[in-house]
Coordinates of C-alpha atoms and ligand atoms in Angstrom, one line a residue:
X1 CA -24.0 1.4 -15.8
X2 CA -23.1 2.7 -19.3
X3 CA -19.6 1.8 -20.6
X4 CA -17.4 4.5 -22.1
X5 CA -14.2 3.1 -23.8
X6 CA -11.1 5.3 -23.9
X7 CA -8.3 3.8 -26.0
X8 CA -4.8 5.0 -25.6
X9 CA -5.6 5.1 -21.9
X10 CA -2.1 5.9 -20.6
X11 CA -1.5 8.6 -23.0
X12 CA -1.6 12.3 -22.3
X13 CA -5.1 13.3 -23.4
X14 CA -6.7 10.1 -21.8
X15 CA -4.9 11.1 -18.6
X16 CA -6.4 14.5 -18.7
X17 CA -9.9 12.8 -19.4
X18 CA -9.2 10.6 -16.2
X19 CA -8.8 13.8 -14.2
X20 CA -12.0 15.1 -15.5
X21 CA -14.3 12.1 -14.7
X22 CA -12.8 11.0 -11.5
X23 CA -16.0 12.1 -9.7
X24 CA -18.4 11.3 -12.4
X25 CA -20.4 8.3 -11.5
X26 CA -23.1 8.1 -14.3
X27 CA -20.8 6.2 -16.6
X28 CA -18.2 3.6 -16.3
X29 CA -15.2 5.0 -17.9
X30 CA -12.8 2.4 -19.1
X31 CA -9.4 3.5 -20.0
X32 CA -7.5 0.8 -21.9
X33 CA -4.0 1.0 -23.6
X34 CA -2.2 -1.3 -26.0
X35 CA -1.5 -3.9 -23.4
X36 CA -5.3 -4.6 -22.9
X37 CA -6.5 -3.6 -26.5
X38 CA -4.2 -3.2 -29.5
X39 CA -6.7 -1.1 -31.8
X40 CA -4.9 -2.5 -34.8
X41 CA -6.0 -6.1 -33.9
X42 CA -9.4 -6.7 -35.6
X43 CA -10.4 -9.8 -33.5
X44 CA -9.5 -8.2 -30.3
X45 CA -11.4 -5.0 -31.2
X46 CA -14.5 -6.9 -32.2
X47 CA -14.4 -9.0 -29.1
X48 CA -13.9 -6.1 -26.9
X49 CA -16.9 -4.2 -28.3
X50 CA -19.1 -7.2 -28.3
X51 CA -18.4 -7.8 -24.6
X52 CA -18.4 -4.2 -23.4
X53 CA -21.1 -2.6 -25.6
X54 CA -19.7 0.8 -25.0
X55 CA -22.2 3.7 -25.5
X56 CA -19.2 6.0 -26.5
X57 CA -15.7 5.2 -27.8
X58 CA -13.1 8.0 -27.5
X59 CA -10.1 7.1 -29.5
X60 CA -7.2 8.8 -27.8
X61 CA -4.8 6.1 -29.2
X62 CA -2.4 7.2 -31.9
X63 CA 1.1 7.1 -33.2
X64 CA 2.3 10.6 -32.1
X65 CA 6.0 10.7 -32.8
X66 CA 5.8 13.0 -35.7
X67 CA 9.5 12.9 -36.8
X68 CA 9.7 9.0 -36.3
X69 CA 6.7 8.5 -38.4
X70 CA 8.8 9.6 -41.5
X71 CA 10.8 6.4 -41.3
X72 CA 8.3 4.3 -39.6
X73 CA 5.3 5.0 -41.8
X74 CA 3.9 1.3 -41.6
X75 CA 3.4 1.5 -38.0
X76 CA 2.0 5.1 -38.0
X77 CA -0.5 4.0 -40.7
X78 CA -1.4 1.0 -38.8
X79 CA -2.1 2.9 -35.6
X80 CA -3.6 6.1 -37.1
X81 CA -5.5 4.6 -40.0
X82 CA -6.2 1.0 -39.5
X83 CA -7.0 1.4 -35.8
X84 CA -9.5 4.2 -36.2
X85 CA -11.3 2.3 -39.0
X86 CA -11.6 -1.0 -37.0
X87 CA -12.8 1.0 -33.9
X88 CA -15.4 2.9 -36.1
X89 CA -16.6 -0.3 -37.7
X90 CA -17.0 -2.0 -34.3
X91 CA -18.9 1.2 -33.1
X92 CA -21.2 1.0 -36.1
X93 CA -22.0 -2.6 -35.4
X94 CA -22.6 -2.1 -31.6
X95 CA -24.4 1.3 -31.8
X96 CA -21.5 3.1 -30.2
X97 CA -21.0 6.9 -30.7
X98 CA -17.4 7.6 -31.8
X99 CA -15.0 10.4 -31.0
X100 CA -11.8 10.4 -33.1
X101 CA -9.0 13.0 -32.1
X102 CA -7.3 14.6 -34.9
X103 CA -4.8 17.2 -35.7
X104 CA -4.1 20.7 -37.3
X105 CA -1.3 18.7 -39.1
X106 CA -3.8 17.7 -41.8
X107 CA -3.2 21.2 -43.2
X108 CA -0.1 22.4 -45.2
X109 CA -0.2 25.8 -43.3
X110 CA 0.2 27.6 -46.7
X111 CA -3.1 29.5 -46.5
X112 CA -1.6 31.9 -44.0
X113 CA -5.0 32.7 -42.2
X114 CA -7.1 30.6 -39.9
X115 CA -8.3 27.2 -41.3
X116 CA -11.9 26.2 -41.1
X117 CA -13.2 22.7 -41.1
X118 CA -14.1 22.8 -44.8
X119 CA -10.8 24.1 -45.9
X120 CA -8.7 21.8 -48.2
X121 CA -6.5 19.4 -46.4
X122 CA -3.0 18.8 -47.6
X123 CA -0.7 17.2 -45.0
X124 CA 3.0 17.7 -45.3
X125 CA 4.0 14.8 -43.1
X126 CA 3.5 11.1 -42.8
X127 CA 1.9 11.7 -39.4
X128 CA -0.5 14.4 -40.9
X129 CA -1.2 12.1 -43.8
X130 CA -2.1 9.2 -41.5
X131 CA -4.2 11.3 -39.3
X132 CA -6.2 12.5 -42.2
X133 CA -6.8 9.1 -43.6
X134 CA -7.9 8.0 -40.0
X135 CA -10.5 10.8 -40.1
X136 CA -11.7 9.7 -43.5
X137 CA -11.9 6.0 -42.3
X138 CA -14.0 7.1 -39.3
X139 CA -16.3 9.2 -41.3
X140 CA -17.0 6.6 -43.8
X141 CA -17.5 3.8 -41.3
X142 CA -19.7 5.3 -38.7
X143 CA -22.4 8.0 -39.0
X144 CA -22.5 8.8 -35.3
X145 CA -19.0 10.4 -35.3
X146 CA -17.2 13.4 -33.8
X147 CA -13.8 14.2 -35.3
X148 CA -12.1 16.8 -33.2
X149 CA -8.9 18.4 -34.6
X150 CA -6.7 20.0 -32.0
X151 CA -3.2 21.4 -31.9
X152 CA -0.1 21.8 -29.8
X153 CA -1.4 19.6 -27.0
X154 CA 0.1 20.0 -23.5
X155 CA -0.7 19.2 -20.0
X156 CA 0.5 18.0 -16.8
X157 CA 0.7 14.5 -18.1
X158 CA 3.1 12.8 -20.6
X159 CA 5.7 14.3 -22.6
X160 CA 4.9 17.6 -24.3
X161 CA 6.4 21.1 -25.2
X162 CA 5.6 22.6 -21.9
X163 CA 7.5 19.9 -19.9
X164 CA 10.4 19.9 -22.3
X165 CA 10.7 23.8 -22.0
X166 CA 10.6 23.5 -18.1
X167 CA 13.3 20.9 -18.2
X168 CA 15.6 22.6 -20.8
X169 CA 15.1 25.9 -19.0
X170 CA 16.3 24.6 -15.7
X171 CA 19.4 22.9 -17.4
X172 CA 20.5 25.8 -19.8
X173 CA 21.3 29.3 -20.0
X174 CA 19.8 29.8 -23.5
X175 CA 17.7 27.9 -25.8
X176 CA 16.8 28.3 -29.6
X177 CA 13.2 28.0 -30.4
X178 CA 11.4 28.3 -33.9
X179 CA 9.4 31.5 -34.3
X180 CA 8.2 31.0 -37.9
X181 CA 5.7 28.1 -37.1
X182 CA 2.5 29.6 -35.8
X183 CA -0.5 27.9 -34.2
X184 CA -2.3 27.6 -30.9
X185 CA -1.3 25.8 -27.8
X186 CA -4.1 23.7 -26.3
X187 CA -4.4 22.7 -22.7
X188 CA -5.3 18.9 -22.6
X189 CA -7.5 19.5 -19.5
X190 CA -9.7 22.0 -21.6
X191 CA -10.2 19.5 -24.5
X192 CA -10.9 16.7 -21.9
X193 CA -13.7 18.8 -20.4
X194 CA -15.1 19.5 -23.8
X195 CA -15.1 15.6 -24.6
X196 CA -16.8 14.8 -21.3
X197 CA -19.4 17.6 -21.8
X198 CA -20.2 16.0 -25.3
X199 CA -20.8 12.7 -23.6
X200 CA -22.7 13.9 -20.6
X201 CA -25.0 16.0 -22.9
X202 CA -25.4 12.9 -25.2
X203 CA -24.7 15.2 -28.1
X204 CA -25.9 14.1 -31.5
X205 CA -24.4 17.2 -33.6
X206 CA -22.0 14.9 -35.2
X207 CA -19.3 16.0 -37.7
X208 CA -15.8 17.4 -37.8
X209 CA -14.8 20.2 -35.4
X210 CA -11.7 22.4 -34.7
X211 CA -10.7 22.8 -31.0
X212 CA -7.8 24.5 -29.6
X213 CA -7.5 27.3 -27.0
X214 CA -8.0 30.9 -28.1
X215 CA -5.2 33.2 -29.6
X216 CA -2.1 32.5 -31.6
X217 CA 1.5 31.9 -30.8
X218 CA 4.8 30.7 -32.4
X219 CA 6.7 28.1 -30.6
X220 CA 9.1 30.9 -29.6
X221 CA 6.3 32.9 -28.0
X222 CA 5.0 29.8 -26.0
X223 CA 8.5 29.1 -24.8
X224 CA 8.9 32.8 -23.8
X225 CA 5.6 32.8 -21.8
X226 CA 6.5 29.5 -20.1
X227 CA 9.9 31.0 -18.9
X228 CA 8.2 34.2 -17.9
X229 CA 5.4 32.5 -15.9
X230 CA 7.8 30.3 -14.1
X231 CA 10.5 33.1 -13.6
X232 CA 13.1 30.9 -15.3
X233 CA 16.1 33.0 -16.4
X234 CA 17.1 30.8 -19.4
X235 CA 17.2 33.2 -22.5
X236 CA 15.0 32.1 -25.4
X237 CA 16.3 32.9 -28.9
X238 CA 14.1 33.0 -32.0
X239 CA 15.3 30.8 -35.0
X240 CA 13.8 30.0 -38.2
X241 CA 12.6 26.4 -39.1
X242 CA 15.5 25.9 -41.6
X243 CA 18.0 26.4 -38.7
X244 CA 16.4 23.6 -36.9
X245 CA 15.9 20.8 -39.5
X246 CA 13.7 17.8 -38.6
X247 CA 12.8 14.7 -40.4
X248 CA 9.0 15.9 -40.6
X249 CA 7.8 19.0 -42.2
X250 CA 5.3 20.9 -40.2
X251 CA 2.7 23.5 -41.4
X252 CA 4.0 27.1 -41.0
X253 CA 0.5 28.4 -40.0
X254 CA -2.1 26.2 -38.6
X255 CA -4.3 28.3 -36.4
X256 CA -7.8 26.8 -36.6
X257 CA -11.1 28.6 -36.7
X258 CA -13.3 27.5 -33.7
X259 CA -16.6 29.3 -34.8
X260 CA -18.2 26.1 -35.5
X261 CA -17.7 24.4 -32.3
X262 CA -18.4 27.4 -30.3
X263 CA -21.7 28.2 -32.1
X264 CA -22.9 24.5 -32.2
X265 CA -22.3 23.9 -28.4
X266 CA -22.7 27.5 -27.2
X267 CA -19.2 27.4 -25.5
X268 CA -16.6 29.9 -24.6
X269 CA -13.0 28.7 -25.0
X270 CA -10.1 29.8 -22.8
X271 CA -7.4 32.0 -23.9
X272 CA -4.1 29.9 -24.2
X273 CA -2.2 32.0 -21.7
X274 CA -4.8 31.6 -19.1
X275 CA -5.0 27.8 -19.5
X276 CA -1.2 27.7 -19.5
X277 CA -1.3 29.4 -16.1
X278 CA -4.0 26.9 -14.9
X279 CA -1.7 23.9 -16.0
X280 CA 1.4 25.5 -14.5
X281 CA -0.4 25.9 -11.0
X282 CA -1.5 22.1 -11.3
X283 CA 2.1 21.2 -12.0
X284 CA 3.2 23.4 -9.0
X285 CA 0.8 21.6 -6.7
X286 CA 2.0 18.2 -8.0
X287 CA 5.7 19.2 -7.3
Ligands
NAP312 N1 0.3 15.8 -28.7 C1 0.0 16.6 -29.5 O1 0.6 17.8 -29.5 C2 -1.3 16.7 -30.4 C3 -1.7 17.6 -31.3 C4 -2.7 17.5 -32.1 C5 -3.4 16.4 -32.0 N2 -3.0 15.3 -31.3 C6 -3.8 14.1 -31.2 O2 -4.5 13.9 -30.0 C7 -4.5 12.6 -29.7 C8 -4.0 12.1 -28.3 O3 -2.7 12.6 -28.2 P1 -1.8 12.4 -27.0 O4 -0.8 13.5 -26.8 O5 -2.6 12.0 -25.9 O6 -0.8 11.2 -27.4 P2 0.0 10.1 -26.6 O7 0.3 10.6 -25.2 O8 1.1 9.5 -27.5 O9 -1.0 8.8 -26.4 C9 -1.3 7.9 -27.4 C10 -1.5 6.6 -26.6 O10 -2.0 5.6 -27.6 C11 -1.1 4.3 -27.3 N3 -1.1 3.5 -28.6 C12 -0.1 3.6 -29.6 N4 -0.4 2.5 -30.3 C13 -1.5 1.9 -29.9 C14 -2.3 0.7 -30.3 N5 -1.9 0.1 -31.3 N6 -3.3 0.3 -29.6 C15 -3.6 1.0 -28.6 N7 -3.0 2.1 -28.0 C16 -2.0 2.4 -28.7 C17 0.2 4.9 -26.9 O11 0.8 3.8 -26.2 P3 2.4 3.9 -26.2 O12 2.9 5.3 -25.5 O13 2.7 2.6 -25.5 O14 2.8 3.9 -27.8 C18 -0.2 6.1 -25.9 O15 -0.6 5.7 -24.6 C19 -3.9 11.8 -30.8 O16 -4.9 11.4 -31.6 C20 -3.1 12.8 -31.4 O17 -2.8 12.6 -32.8 C21 -2.0 15.5 -30.4

């Protein structure tokens, strides 16, 4: 059976992919995390690829602690730049198609309208900078690549904004949430399905693509809808970014244009509130 390698296998997105492929028998999906394969270790990466000869590699491994990256830039660079480069090189040498997951944080958010794939990148954080350099490394090393930029990822797995809001909402009477950062929440289950479709269709429409759910929200809007859907009485209050200082700067407006991915693959993308309800109902069932 054909091997598909998923790095960062214990992370949020990889866990969503695990859910999507659980009844798929055409491929052998191999979810591996740092204890089995450190993507920054050249020998391990090369040996792994030579043994497994994966037909696809989905790189879900990343340094995702946006604020910590500001003071730990060496580790962030190693995981987000060196790792993808090594995986992409090994992919080229073994005929593996490569999927790199990237982020809306490659933009500075100053354009104020939706960003297309060809818009100028200008990250405003160490995390964004390393993710952009990771994209470039992949594009330079392996021709058969997909770079999928996504935003505000949440799901029933791992730690994410949805889970934080559900926890804080049950502990507090009121909560301040920033209202002047605008983007689009993305349900990991939707992105996972898209990735698996690319593989099942053996797609060759390589390139950089934007994928988020449809629609626009601030973090405040996102929090309000979460509380509303779960009938949580905690009051959500809007604040500005300068009232909630963080080590890393974030783009003020990073809504991504998805025309390219919708047109190329002839797909419809779910509206973010519909996907949020889908995720909440899965969380309910898991309770
Ligand atoms: N989360 C978001 O809001 C968001 C938004 C836009 C784009 N993205 C991108 O989406 C992708 C998936 O994100 P996610 O939320 O699933 O991240 P995640 O939950 O943090 O998962 C990343 C995984 O990579 C592992 N990892 C770290 N260093 C590694 C190494 N050297 N070798 C192998 N594995 C390593 C982590 O292990 P440890 O936990 O042990 O470190 C973790 O299991 C990333 O590329 C991220 O940049 C995420």
